[in-house]
Amino acid sequence: MTIFDNTLDADGALIVGAGLAGLFTALKLAPRPVTVLSPKPLGMGASSAWAQGGVAAAMGEGDSPRAHAQDTEMAGAGIVDHGTAEGVTAEAVARIEDLARWGTPFDRDDFGNFELGREAAHSANRIVKVEGDRAGWAIMQAIIAEVRRTPSIRVVEGITALSLARDNGRIIGVYCRRLGDRYSEPIYIRARATILAAGGLGGLYAVTTNPPGVRGHAMGMAARAGAIIADPEFVQFHPTAIATGADPAPLATEALRGEGAILVNDLGERFMPAIHPDAELAPRDIVARANFRQIQSGRRVFLDTREALGADILTRFPTVSKYCHDAGIDPVNGMIPVTPAAHFHMGGVKVDERGRSSLPGLWVCGEASCTGLHGANRLASNSLLEAVVFGARIAEDIGGLEPTRKLTPFEGIEWDEAEGNKAEEVLRNTVAVQELRRIMGDLVGVERDEAGLKAALRQIAHLEATAEQVTSAFLNMTTSATLVAAAALLRSESRGGHFRLDFPEPSQDWEHHTEMTLSQALAIRAGA
C-alpha cells in the first residue's frame, strides 16, 4: 500500500456517498464522529432525492410485515432471501418513525394518520408518500437539515472517491480527488470503518432515470478491491420514463398507474390486460418488456392519465406535472410519451445482515449493496426502505468501534460549482463513456442474448484497451459493466429483471443468487 503525502484522517467512520443510505447511517452513528464524502453539495446528484413513489411500510389496517415480505418475495421471482425480507419489513415502521422525527412531512389525513398509496405488485396500500410524488426530495431535505445540525457529522463536498485503500486484506480508507482535478496527487483518507453508499449504475445505460454521476463507481471500486459481487445481472428498467430525449430521462412515477393511469400505443390500443392479469400494475419487468416490444415493433407508447386523474395530476403529482410542462406535454388533455429506462440495480456488493461486505473494514448500503432483499426484481418503494434499515444496522454494528472524539477540520477541499459541472460534462461527453453507454443499452438492456452479451464483453474490453485516458473513474465504470454482462451471460435463463431471448423461461437450476469476483468476470470476458 502506498501512503501519499496528502493524507487525512477521518477521525472516525468514513462514509462514501451522501444519499439517503449514507446520511441516515451518519445520523444513526451520532454522537460518534463520522466523515461523509459527497462529490456535490448535499442533495445534488443523489438518486434518493429523485425517488418519487415513497417508502413501503405495512402501516395500514389489515396489513402486516409478513404480507409485505410475501409481496417482496413474489416480486423477486424466487431468489429473495426470506429472512432478509421478513427482517426488513418488520423494521419498516421504526425507520418511518425515524424519518418523521427528523422532519419528513409525510402525507397524513385529518386525524394525523399516514395516507398510504398503492404501487405495482403490492397487495395493500402501504406506500408512505409526500405530496404524491415528492417523497425522495422531501426526505432528503429533512435528513440534510438534521445532518447540518449534528456536530459529530463532517460533510466534505466537492470530492470524489476513486478506489479503496487496502492493507493486509483490510479496507483502511479511500483514495479521492477534488472534483475536476485530474492531475494532482490523490488524497488518501484513512478510516477504521469505511461505509460505501455511493449508489447504483443506471448511468452506464444510454437511457436512464438516474442522476448523471450514478455510473457504477461504488460497485466498481469494491470489485477492484476484491469484494464479492452478487446478482449484478439484475438491472431493473422502469417502464415509464418520460420520452423527451432528455439525459437523464425524467420519471413518471408508478403511483400514476396505481391511481388508474393506463398504457396505450399510438394506435390507441391498451395492451397490458392481454399480457398480465394485473395489467398496468404487473411487476415492473413485465411492463417494461411490454413497452419495449411495442417500441421495437415501431409503435410509440403513452401513459394516459386523463380519465384516472384529469386536472388533479397537477396538484397530486407536481413533480411529474413539472417534467411534462418543461417538455411541452399537457398531461391533463393529452398523453405522456414513455419508454423503459435503466432505473435500479438489484445487484451490488454482497453484504450480510449487518451490512458487512466480504472485505474486512468495508460495509456497504443502499443501491451499491446486494442484501438479498430484492431478488431478481425489486418491489416498488422497497429501495428507500432498504437504505434506512441497513443504514441503522450498519451504524449499530460499527458504533462500538468508534469512541466519541472531536473532528479536526479538512482544509482546502470545497465545492466549486463551475469546476464540478465542467468535470461532469467532460466525463459524460467523452467518446469512451458514450460508447460504453451505447453498448450497455443495445446489448445488455431490457432483452439480452448470448451473441449480444459476448459482443458487449468484447467491446468493453476493447474500450479499456484503447480509451484515450483510462482513469480510475472509467475503470470503475467498465468494471461494473463487465460484471453485469458476464453474469448475464452466465445466467442461462430468464428471471425478473434479467430476460434472455435465447432462454426465455426460468430454470430451477438458477433459483439462486449469482456471486462473482472481478477476476471471475474477467475470465468470462476473456472467453467471449
Short mmCIF file of C-alpha atoms in Angstrom, two decimals:
data_model
loop_
_atom_site.label_atom_id
_atom_site.label_comp_id
_atom_site.label_asym_id
_atom_site.label_seq_id
_atom_site.Cartn_x
_atom_site.Cartn_y
_atom_site.Cartn_z
CA MET A 1 0.00 0.00 0.00
CA THR A 2 1.26 3.48 -0.85
CA ILE A 3 0.65 6.33 1.60
CA PHE A 4 0.55 9.72 -0.11
CA ASP A 5 1.86 12.91 1.46
CA ASN A 6 -1.63 14.41 1.44
CA THR A 7 -3.17 12.01 3.94
CA LEU A 8 -6.21 12.93 6.03
CA ASP A 9 -7.73 11.10 8.97
CA ALA A 10 -11.47 10.57 9.12
CA ASP A 11 -11.32 10.72 12.96
CA GLY A 12 -13.99 8.01 12.95
CA ALA A 13 -16.14 6.21 10.41
CA LEU A 14 -15.91 7.25 6.75
CA ILE A 15 -18.99 7.23 4.51
CA VAL A 16 -18.58 7.44 0.73
CA GLY A 17 -21.82 8.83 -0.68
CA ALA A 18 -24.38 11.33 0.55
CA GLY A 19 -27.73 9.91 -0.50
CA LEU A 20 -30.30 8.61 1.95
CA ALA A 21 -28.31 5.47 2.86
CA GLY A 22 -25.14 7.39 3.69
CA LEU A 23 -26.76 10.27 5.58
CA PHE A 24 -29.13 8.01 7.52
CA THR A 25 -26.14 5.91 8.62
CA ALA A 26 -24.30 9.06 9.69
CA LEU A 27 -27.25 10.23 11.80
CA LYS A 28 -27.62 6.82 13.40
CA LEU A 29 -23.90 6.88 14.32
CA ALA A 30 -24.25 10.17 16.21
CA PRO A 31 -22.73 11.24 18.55
CA ARG A 32 -19.81 9.14 17.29
CA PRO A 33 -17.73 11.00 14.70
CA VAL A 34 -18.25 10.36 11.02
CA THR A 35 -16.99 11.94 7.80
CA VAL A 36 -19.28 11.92 4.74
CA LEU A 37 -17.76 12.38 1.27
CA SER A 38 -20.02 13.93 -1.36
CA PRO A 39 -18.97 14.85 -4.92
CA LYS A 40 -21.58 17.64 -4.94
CA PRO A 41 -23.37 19.71 -2.31
CA LEU A 42 -25.79 17.67 -0.22
CA GLY A 43 -28.98 16.92 -2.11
CA MET A 44 -27.39 17.26 -5.55
CA GLY A 45 -26.60 14.14 -7.56
CA ALA A 46 -28.13 11.56 -5.21
CA SER A 47 -30.68 9.12 -6.61
CA SER A 48 -32.59 9.22 -3.30
CA ALA A 49 -33.71 12.79 -3.95
CA TRP A 50 -35.21 11.71 -7.28
CA ALA A 51 -37.36 8.93 -5.82
CA GLN A 52 -40.99 9.79 -6.45
CA GLY A 53 -43.03 6.92 -5.02
CA GLY A 54 -42.17 6.78 -1.33
CA VAL A 55 -41.23 4.26 1.34
CA ALA A 56 -43.01 0.91 1.63
CA ALA A 57 -44.16 0.01 5.16
CA ALA A 58 -47.04 -2.13 6.44
CA MET A 59 -48.87 0.50 8.45
CA GLY A 60 -52.44 0.23 7.20
CA GLU A 61 -55.38 -1.56 8.73
CA GLY A 62 -55.31 -5.27 7.87
CA ASP A 63 -51.75 -5.10 6.52
CA SER A 64 -48.73 -6.77 8.13
CA PRO A 65 -44.94 -7.05 7.75
CA ARG A 66 -45.48 -10.70 6.80
CA ALA A 67 -47.75 -9.69 3.89
CA HIS A 68 -45.20 -7.06 2.82
CA ALA A 69 -42.46 -9.71 2.93
CA GLN A 70 -44.57 -12.10 0.87
CA ASP A 71 -45.14 -9.43 -1.80
CA THR A 72 -41.40 -8.72 -1.80
CA GLU A 73 -40.63 -12.40 -2.34
CA MET A 74 -43.23 -12.73 -5.07
CA ALA A 75 -41.83 -9.75 -6.98
CA GLY A 76 -38.28 -11.01 -6.53
CA ALA A 77 -39.00 -14.08 -8.68
CA GLY A 78 -37.85 -16.83 -6.35
CA ILE A 79 -34.47 -15.62 -5.10
CA VAL A 80 -35.32 -13.12 -2.37
CA ASP A 81 -33.72 -14.09 0.94
CA HIS A 82 -36.69 -14.98 3.15
CA GLY A 83 -35.06 -13.92 6.40
CA THR A 84 -33.93 -10.60 4.95
CA ALA A 85 -37.42 -9.82 3.62
CA GLU A 86 -39.06 -10.60 6.95
CA GLY A 87 -36.45 -8.68 8.92
CA VAL A 88 -36.53 -5.55 6.75
CA THR A 89 -40.32 -5.35 6.59
CA ALA A 90 -40.53 -5.85 10.37
CA GLU A 91 -38.24 -2.84 10.91
CA ALA A 92 -40.05 -0.58 8.44
CA VAL A 93 -42.36 1.22 10.88
CA ALA A 94 -39.49 2.10 13.23
CA ARG A 95 -37.49 3.59 10.36
CA ILE A 96 -40.51 5.60 9.13
CA GLU A 97 -40.76 6.98 12.67
CA ASP A 98 -37.08 7.99 12.49
CA LEU A 99 -37.68 9.87 9.25
CA ALA A 100 -40.80 11.56 10.65
CA ARG A 101 -38.95 12.54 13.85
CA TRP A 102 -36.25 14.18 11.75
CA GLY A 103 -38.82 16.29 9.98
CA THR A 104 -40.06 14.44 6.89
CA PRO A 105 -43.55 15.84 6.15
CA PHE A 106 -45.26 12.60 5.16
CA ASP A 107 -48.80 12.89 3.82
CA ARG A 108 -51.36 12.48 6.62
CA ASP A 109 -55.13 12.63 6.91
CA ASP A 110 -57.10 14.98 9.17
CA PHE A 111 -56.57 12.62 12.11
CA GLY A 112 -52.79 12.51 11.69
CA ASN A 113 -52.69 9.04 10.16
CA PHE A 114 -50.34 8.34 7.26
CA GLU A 115 -52.01 8.42 3.85
CA LEU A 116 -50.88 5.25 2.13
CA GLY A 117 -50.60 4.80 -1.62
CA ARG A 118 -50.56 1.67 -3.79
CA GLU A 119 -47.93 0.59 -6.30
CA ALA A 120 -47.39 -2.39 -8.55
CA ALA A 121 -47.25 -5.88 -7.03
CA HIS A 122 -48.25 -4.68 -3.54
CA SER A 123 -51.28 -6.45 -2.09
CA ALA A 124 -52.22 -3.45 0.06
CA ASN A 125 -51.88 0.32 0.24
CA ARG A 126 -48.58 0.73 2.06
CA ILE A 127 -46.58 3.46 0.31
CA VAL A 128 -45.82 6.33 2.71
CA LYS A 129 -45.70 9.43 0.48
CA VAL A 130 -45.04 13.16 0.43
CA GLU A 131 -47.22 15.39 -1.78
CA GLY A 132 -47.97 12.46 -4.04
CA ASP A 133 -44.62 12.21 -5.83
CA ARG A 134 -42.07 14.20 -3.82
CA ALA A 135 -41.05 11.66 -1.17
CA GLY A 136 -37.37 11.35 -2.11
CA TRP A 137 -36.86 15.10 -2.32
CA ALA A 138 -38.71 15.82 0.93
CA ILE A 139 -36.95 13.04 2.86
CA MET A 140 -33.57 14.27 1.68
CA GLN A 141 -34.33 17.88 2.63
CA ALA A 142 -35.30 16.80 6.15
CA ILE A 143 -32.30 14.49 6.51
CA ILE A 144 -29.87 17.11 5.20
CA ALA A 145 -31.18 19.67 7.69
CA GLU A 146 -30.72 17.18 10.53
CA VAL A 147 -27.19 16.36 9.33
CA ARG A 148 -26.31 20.06 9.27
CA ARG A 149 -27.48 20.33 12.89
CA THR A 150 -25.40 17.34 14.04
CA PRO A 151 -21.89 18.35 15.18
CA SER A 152 -20.50 14.80 15.03
CA ILE A 153 -21.01 14.68 11.24
CA ARG A 154 -18.41 16.29 8.98
CA VAL A 155 -19.55 16.64 5.36
CA VAL A 156 -16.81 17.08 2.75
CA GLU A 157 -18.27 18.32 -0.54
CA GLY A 158 -16.53 18.52 -3.89
CA ILE A 159 -14.53 15.32 -3.54
CA THR A 160 -14.94 12.06 -5.42
CA ALA A 161 -13.70 8.62 -4.33
CA LEU A 162 -11.58 6.73 -6.87
CA SER A 163 -10.56 3.50 -5.17
CA LEU A 164 -10.49 1.74 -1.83
CA ALA A 165 -7.28 1.62 0.20
CA ARG A 166 -6.21 -1.84 1.42
CA ASP A 167 -3.65 -3.09 3.89
CA ASN A 168 -3.21 -6.83 4.55
CA GLY A 169 -6.60 -7.54 3.04
CA ARG A 170 -8.45 -4.95 5.14
CA ILE A 171 -10.06 -1.78 3.81
CA ILE A 172 -8.49 1.18 5.61
CA GLY A 173 -9.99 4.14 3.76
CA VAL A 174 -10.28 5.57 0.26
CA TYR A 175 -8.24 7.42 -2.33
CA CYS A 176 -10.01 10.54 -3.63
CA ARG A 177 -9.63 13.59 -5.82
CA ARG A 178 -11.13 17.02 -5.68
CA LEU A 179 -13.87 17.10 -8.29
CA GLY A 180 -12.47 18.36 -11.57
CA ASP A 181 -8.82 17.94 -10.53
CA ARG A 182 -7.46 15.08 -12.62
CA TYR A 183 -3.76 15.81 -12.31
CA SER A 184 -2.78 16.34 -8.68
CA GLU A 185 -1.78 13.50 -6.38
CA PRO A 186 -4.77 11.64 -4.94
CA ILE A 187 -5.88 12.35 -1.39
CA TYR A 188 -5.81 9.40 0.97
CA ILE A 189 -8.45 9.48 3.71
CA ARG A 190 -7.93 6.74 6.25
CA ALA A 191 -10.56 5.22 8.47
CA ARG A 192 -11.04 2.14 10.63
CA ALA A 193 -14.58 1.71 9.29
CA THR A 194 -15.48 2.56 5.68
CA ILE A 195 -19.10 2.60 4.52
CA LEU A 196 -19.72 2.58 0.77
CA ALA A 197 -23.06 4.21 -0.04
CA ALA A 198 -22.39 5.73 -3.45
CA GLY A 199 -25.35 4.46 -5.43
CA GLY A 200 -26.12 2.20 -8.38
CA LEU A 201 -25.19 2.04 -12.05
CA GLY A 202 -28.07 3.40 -14.15
CA GLY A 203 -25.79 5.92 -15.84
CA LEU A 204 -23.97 3.08 -17.59
CA TYR A 205 -27.01 2.92 -19.90
CA ALA A 206 -27.87 5.34 -22.69
CA VAL A 207 -31.40 5.86 -21.31
CA THR A 208 -31.63 6.11 -17.54
CA THR A 209 -33.64 7.85 -14.83
CA ASN A 210 -30.58 8.10 -12.56
CA PRO A 211 -28.59 11.28 -11.85
CA PRO A 212 -25.62 11.72 -14.22
CA GLY A 213 -22.96 10.71 -11.68
CA VAL A 214 -24.53 7.34 -10.85
CA ARG A 215 -22.44 5.09 -13.10
CA GLY A 216 -21.45 2.02 -11.12
CA HIS A 217 -18.49 3.65 -9.38
CA ALA A 218 -19.25 2.11 -5.99
CA MET A 219 -19.57 -1.48 -7.20
CA GLY A 220 -16.57 -0.98 -9.46
CA MET A 221 -14.38 0.25 -6.62
CA ALA A 222 -15.34 -2.63 -4.36
CA ALA A 223 -14.87 -5.23 -7.11
CA ARG A 224 -11.44 -3.86 -7.99
CA ALA A 225 -10.51 -4.21 -4.31
CA GLY A 226 -11.54 -7.88 -4.39
CA ALA A 227 -15.07 -7.81 -2.95
CA ILE A 228 -17.63 -10.46 -3.85
CA ILE A 229 -20.39 -9.03 -6.06
CA ALA A 230 -23.87 -10.56 -6.01
CA ASP A 231 -26.60 -10.56 -8.69
CA PRO A 232 -25.03 -7.94 -10.99
CA GLU A 233 -27.13 -9.14 -13.96
CA PHE A 234 -30.38 -7.96 -12.37
CA VAL A 235 -30.97 -4.42 -13.60
CA GLN A 236 -34.46 -3.00 -13.23
CA PHE A 237 -35.77 -0.96 -16.14
CA HIS A 238 -38.55 1.40 -15.18
CA PRO A 239 -41.32 1.09 -17.77
CA THR A 240 -42.43 4.72 -17.75
CA ALA A 241 -39.56 7.15 -18.12
CA ILE A 242 -40.89 10.20 -19.96
CA ALA A 243 -39.64 10.04 -23.55
CA THR A 244 -38.44 13.60 -24.04
CA GLY A 245 -34.92 12.85 -25.24
CA ALA A 246 -33.51 14.36 -22.05
CA ASP A 247 -30.50 12.74 -20.36
CA PRO A 248 -31.26 11.58 -17.77
CA ALA A 249 -34.88 10.80 -18.61
CA PRO A 250 -37.48 12.24 -16.20
CA LEU A 251 -39.65 9.68 -14.48
CA ALA A 252 -43.43 9.21 -14.50
CA THR A 253 -43.92 7.51 -11.16
CA GLU A 254 -45.58 4.13 -10.87
CA ALA A 255 -48.04 5.71 -8.46
CA LEU A 256 -49.81 7.15 -11.52
CA ARG A 257 -50.66 3.61 -12.60
CA GLY A 258 -51.63 2.90 -9.02
CA GLU A 259 -54.23 5.66 -9.42
CA GLY A 260 -55.59 4.06 -12.59
CA ALA A 261 -53.49 5.52 -15.42
CA ILE A 262 -53.23 3.16 -18.40
CA LEU A 263 -50.70 2.38 -21.12
CA VAL A 264 -51.68 2.67 -24.78
CA ASN A 265 -49.81 2.71 -28.06
CA ASP A 266 -50.09 5.30 -30.82
CA LEU A 267 -52.99 3.34 -32.33
CA GLY A 268 -54.94 3.87 -29.12
CA GLU A 269 -54.65 0.20 -28.15
CA ARG A 270 -54.39 -0.71 -24.47
CA PHE A 271 -52.08 -3.73 -24.48
CA MET A 272 -51.31 -4.66 -20.84
CA PRO A 273 -54.58 -6.50 -19.96
CA ALA A 274 -53.75 -9.16 -22.56
CA ILE A 275 -50.26 -9.64 -21.12
CA HIS A 276 -50.83 -9.92 -17.36
CA PRO A 277 -53.91 -10.17 -15.09
CA ASP A 278 -52.70 -7.13 -13.13
CA ALA A 279 -52.41 -5.14 -16.38
CA GLU A 280 -50.52 -1.87 -15.75
CA LEU A 281 -49.79 -2.94 -12.16
CA ALA A 282 -47.91 -6.07 -13.17
CA PRO A 283 -44.32 -6.36 -11.91
CA ARG A 284 -42.03 -3.78 -13.46
CA ASP A 285 -40.03 -6.18 -15.59
CA ILE A 286 -43.19 -7.40 -17.33
CA VAL A 287 -44.47 -3.88 -18.00
CA ALA A 288 -41.02 -2.72 -19.15
CA ARG A 289 -40.73 -5.59 -21.64
CA ALA A 290 -44.23 -4.97 -22.94
CA ASN A 291 -43.41 -1.31 -23.57
CA PHE A 292 -40.03 -2.24 -25.07
CA ARG A 293 -41.64 -4.67 -27.52
CA GLN A 294 -44.22 -2.12 -28.59
CA ILE A 295 -41.42 0.35 -29.34
CA GLN A 296 -39.32 -2.32 -31.10
CA SER A 297 -42.29 -3.05 -33.37
CA GLY A 298 -42.44 0.58 -34.44
CA ARG A 299 -45.16 1.80 -32.11
CA ARG A 300 -44.96 4.65 -29.60
CA VAL A 301 -46.15 4.12 -26.03
CA PHE A 302 -48.09 6.60 -23.91
CA LEU A 303 -49.21 6.82 -20.31
CA ASP A 304 -52.79 8.08 -20.30
CA THR A 305 -53.75 9.78 -17.01
CA ARG A 306 -56.73 11.74 -18.36
CA GLU A 307 -59.58 9.58 -17.12
CA ALA A 308 -57.89 8.47 -13.90
CA LEU A 309 -56.70 11.89 -12.73
CA GLY A 310 -57.66 14.65 -15.13
CA ALA A 311 -56.59 18.05 -13.83
CA ASP A 312 -55.85 16.54 -10.41
CA ILE A 313 -52.48 15.40 -11.75
CA LEU A 314 -51.28 19.00 -11.48
CA THR A 315 -51.74 19.13 -7.71
CA ARG A 316 -51.41 15.48 -6.73
CA PHE A 317 -48.28 14.78 -8.81
CA PRO A 318 -46.46 18.12 -9.07
CA THR A 319 -43.08 16.63 -9.98
CA VAL A 320 -44.41 14.71 -12.98
CA SER A 321 -46.51 17.72 -13.98
CA LYS A 322 -43.44 19.94 -13.99
CA TYR A 323 -41.48 17.44 -16.08
CA CYS A 324 -44.34 17.41 -18.58
CA HIS A 325 -44.64 21.20 -18.61
CA ASP A 326 -40.90 21.61 -19.21
CA ALA A 327 -41.14 19.22 -22.19
CA GLY A 328 -44.23 20.86 -23.66
CA ILE A 329 -46.51 17.96 -22.72
CA ASP A 330 -50.07 18.58 -21.46
CA PRO A 331 -50.94 15.61 -19.19
CA VAL A 332 -54.44 16.94 -18.48
CA ASN A 333 -55.64 16.93 -22.09
CA GLY A 334 -53.03 14.74 -23.75
CA MET A 335 -50.95 11.65 -23.09
CA ILE A 336 -47.41 11.29 -21.75
CA PRO A 337 -44.91 9.55 -24.10
CA VAL A 338 -42.94 6.93 -22.15
CA THR A 339 -40.08 4.46 -22.64
CA PRO A 340 -38.24 1.91 -20.49
CA ALA A 341 -35.08 3.24 -18.83
CA ALA A 342 -32.39 1.80 -16.55
CA HIS A 343 -33.64 2.65 -13.09
CA PHE A 344 -32.40 0.47 -10.23
CA HIS A 345 -29.75 -2.18 -9.67
CA MET A 346 -30.87 -5.16 -7.60
CA GLY A 347 -27.29 -6.44 -7.52
CA GLY A 348 -24.23 -4.91 -5.94
CA VAL A 349 -21.60 -5.62 -3.32
CA LYS A 350 -22.65 -8.73 -1.41
CA VAL A 351 -23.32 -7.94 2.25
CA ASP A 352 -24.59 -9.87 5.25
CA GLU A 353 -27.47 -8.95 7.57
CA ARG A 354 -25.28 -6.32 9.26
CA GLY A 355 -24.16 -4.70 6.01
CA ARG A 356 -20.67 -6.21 6.12
CA SER A 357 -19.01 -6.95 2.78
CA SER A 358 -16.56 -9.80 2.14
CA LEU A 359 -13.70 -7.35 2.77
CA PRO A 360 -12.90 -6.62 6.44
CA GLY A 361 -13.35 -2.95 7.26
CA LEU A 362 -15.91 -2.34 4.48
CA TRP A 363 -19.66 -2.00 4.98
CA VAL A 364 -21.99 -1.25 2.05
CA CYS A 365 -25.56 0.04 2.00
CA GLY A 366 -28.14 1.49 -0.36
CA GLU A 367 -28.17 0.67 -4.05
CA ALA A 368 -24.44 -0.10 -4.03
CA SER A 369 -25.16 -3.21 -1.95
CA CYS A 370 -26.85 -6.54 -2.57
CA THR A 371 -28.64 -7.54 0.63
CA GLY A 372 -30.81 -10.27 -0.87
CA LEU A 373 -33.98 -8.20 -0.31
CA HIS A 374 -34.78 -7.51 -3.95
CA GLY A 375 -34.01 -10.84 -5.57
CA ALA A 376 -34.40 -10.64 -9.33
CA ASN A 377 -36.84 -7.73 -9.34
CA ARG A 378 -37.30 -5.02 -6.71
CA LEU A 379 -40.75 -4.44 -5.29
CA ALA A 380 -41.74 -0.80 -5.76
CA SER A 381 -40.67 1.59 -2.95
CA ASN A 382 -38.57 -1.02 -1.17
CA SER A 383 -35.33 0.76 -2.12
CA LEU A 384 -35.61 3.69 0.32
CA LEU A 385 -36.75 1.24 2.98
CA GLU A 386 -33.69 -0.95 2.42
CA ALA A 387 -31.43 2.11 2.63
CA VAL A 388 -32.68 3.20 6.05
CA VAL A 389 -32.96 -0.29 7.55
CA PHE A 390 -29.42 -1.25 6.62
CA GLY A 391 -28.12 2.22 7.46
CA ALA A 392 -29.40 1.71 11.00
CA ARG A 393 -27.97 -1.81 11.17
CA ILE A 394 -24.54 -0.70 9.98
CA ALA A 395 -24.46 2.14 12.49
CA GLU A 396 -25.25 -0.30 15.28
CA ASP A 397 -22.65 -2.77 14.04
CA ILE A 398 -19.75 -0.31 13.87
CA GLY A 399 -20.84 2.01 16.66
CA GLY A 400 -18.77 0.17 19.25
CA LEU A 401 -15.63 0.65 17.15
CA GLU A 402 -15.68 4.41 17.29
CA PRO A 403 -15.33 6.35 20.55
CA THR A 404 -16.68 9.88 20.69
CA ARG A 405 -13.99 12.37 19.77
CA LYS A 406 -13.64 15.81 18.26
CA LEU A 407 -13.45 16.15 14.48
CA THR A 408 -10.48 18.01 13.05
CA PRO A 409 -11.21 20.25 10.04
CA PHE A 410 -10.27 19.29 6.49
CA GLU A 411 -8.59 22.21 4.75
CA GLY A 412 -8.57 23.04 1.06
CA ILE A 413 -11.50 20.88 -0.09
CA GLU A 414 -14.63 22.72 -1.14
CA TRP A 415 -17.29 22.59 -3.82
CA ASP A 416 -16.64 24.72 -6.89
CA GLU A 417 -19.86 24.66 -8.92
CA ALA A 418 -18.28 25.73 -12.20
CA GLU A 419 -15.43 23.23 -11.95
CA GLY A 420 -17.73 20.47 -10.75
CA ASN A 421 -20.21 20.92 -13.59
CA LYS A 422 -17.38 21.14 -16.10
CA ALA A 423 -15.84 17.90 -14.82
CA GLU A 424 -19.19 16.14 -15.09
CA GLU A 425 -19.75 17.32 -18.66
CA VAL A 426 -16.23 16.33 -19.71
CA LEU A 427 -16.67 12.79 -18.39
CA ARG A 428 -20.18 12.45 -19.74
CA ASN A 429 -19.24 13.55 -23.24
CA THR A 430 -16.07 11.55 -23.73
CA VAL A 431 -16.27 9.19 -26.68
CA ALA A 432 -15.44 6.19 -24.49
CA VAL A 433 -18.23 6.87 -21.98
CA GLN A 434 -20.78 7.49 -24.71
CA GLU A 435 -19.74 4.28 -26.42
CA LEU A 436 -19.96 2.32 -23.15
CA ARG A 437 -23.50 3.59 -22.58
CA ARG A 438 -24.46 2.60 -26.13
CA ILE A 439 -23.04 -0.90 -25.65
CA MET A 440 -24.94 -1.42 -22.43
CA GLY A 441 -28.21 -0.06 -23.83
CA ASP A 442 -28.04 -2.04 -27.07
CA LEU A 443 -26.60 -5.34 -25.85
CA VAL A 444 -27.16 -5.62 -22.07
CA GLY A 445 -30.57 -4.00 -21.83
CA VAL A 446 -34.20 -4.99 -21.38
CA GLU A 447 -33.72 -8.11 -23.55
CA ARG A 448 -30.44 -9.97 -23.98
CA ASP A 449 -28.98 -12.98 -25.76
CA GLU A 450 -25.70 -14.87 -25.90
CA ALA A 451 -24.40 -13.25 -29.06
CA GLY A 452 -25.13 -9.74 -27.84
CA LEU A 453 -23.64 -10.31 -24.39
CA LYS A 454 -20.44 -11.77 -25.81
CA ALA A 455 -20.19 -8.84 -28.21
CA ALA A 456 -20.71 -6.44 -25.29
CA LEU A 457 -17.89 -8.04 -23.29
CA ARG A 458 -15.51 -7.87 -26.25
CA GLN A 459 -16.38 -4.24 -26.90
CA ILE A 460 -15.95 -3.27 -23.23
CA ALA A 461 -12.51 -4.92 -23.23
CA HIS A 462 -11.63 -3.01 -26.41
CA LEU A 463 -12.71 0.27 -24.80
CA GLU A 464 -10.48 -0.36 -21.80
CA ALA A 465 -7.55 -1.11 -24.09
CA THR A 466 -8.00 1.84 -26.45
CA ALA A 467 -9.60 4.67 -24.46
CA GLU A 468 -7.62 7.88 -24.71
CA GLN A 469 -7.30 8.14 -20.93
CA VAL A 470 -8.09 5.14 -18.73
CA THR A 471 -8.74 6.78 -15.35
CA SER A 472 -9.83 5.10 -12.13
CA ALA A 473 -13.30 6.57 -12.68
CA PHE A 474 -13.55 4.97 -16.12
CA LEU A 475 -12.20 1.65 -14.83
CA ASN A 476 -14.87 1.64 -12.14
CA MET A 477 -17.47 2.02 -14.88
CA THR A 478 -16.08 -0.66 -17.18
CA THR A 479 -15.62 -2.98 -14.20
CA SER A 480 -19.29 -2.69 -13.29
CA ALA A 481 -20.34 -3.07 -16.92
CA THR A 482 -18.20 -6.20 -17.24
CA LEU A 483 -19.75 -7.73 -14.12
CA VAL A 484 -23.30 -7.10 -15.37
CA ALA A 485 -22.64 -8.53 -18.83
CA ALA A 486 -20.60 -11.52 -17.58
CA ALA A 487 -23.24 -12.52 -15.02
CA ALA A 488 -25.99 -12.07 -17.63
CA LEU A 489 -24.09 -14.36 -20.00
CA LEU A 490 -23.62 -16.93 -17.27
CA ARG A 491 -27.30 -16.99 -16.20
CA SER A 492 -28.86 -19.07 -18.97
CA GLU A 493 -32.49 -18.40 -18.04
CA SER A 494 -34.92 -15.50 -17.67
CA ARG A 495 -35.86 -14.29 -14.21
CA GLY A 496 -37.15 -10.91 -13.03
CA GLY A 497 -35.17 -8.05 -14.49
CA HIS A 498 -32.92 -10.42 -16.45
CA PHE A 499 -34.51 -11.59 -19.70
CA ARG A 500 -32.71 -13.80 -22.24
CA LEU A 501 -34.32 -14.13 -25.66
CA ASP A 502 -32.47 -17.43 -26.11
CA PHE A 503 -33.56 -18.73 -22.66
CA PRO A 504 -36.98 -17.11 -22.16
CA GLU A 505 -38.13 -19.30 -19.25
CA PRO A 506 -36.90 -19.55 -15.66
CA SER A 507 -34.89 -22.61 -14.69
CA GLN A 508 -34.83 -24.36 -11.32
CA ASP A 509 -31.09 -24.76 -11.79
CA TRP A 510 -30.76 -20.98 -11.46
CA GLU A 511 -33.04 -20.43 -8.48
CA HIS A 512 -30.19 -18.87 -6.50
CA HIS A 513 -28.09 -15.74 -6.30
CA THR A 514 -25.10 -15.10 -8.51
CA GLU A 515 -21.82 -14.50 -6.67
CA MET A 516 -18.82 -13.30 -8.62
CA THR A 517 -15.46 -11.61 -8.19
CA LEU A 518 -13.90 -9.32 -10.76
CA SER A 519 -11.29 -11.95 -11.64
CA GLN A 520 -14.07 -14.42 -12.44
CA ALA A 521 -15.88 -11.83 -14.58
CA LEU A 522 -12.67 -11.02 -16.45
CA ALA A 523 -12.16 -14.73 -17.17
CA ILE A 524 -15.64 -14.90 -18.69
CA ARG A 525 -14.88 -11.74 -20.68
CA ALA A 526 -11.64 -13.22 -21.98
CA GLY A 527 -13.52 -16.24 -23.33
CA ALA A 528 -16.29 -14.23 -25.00
#
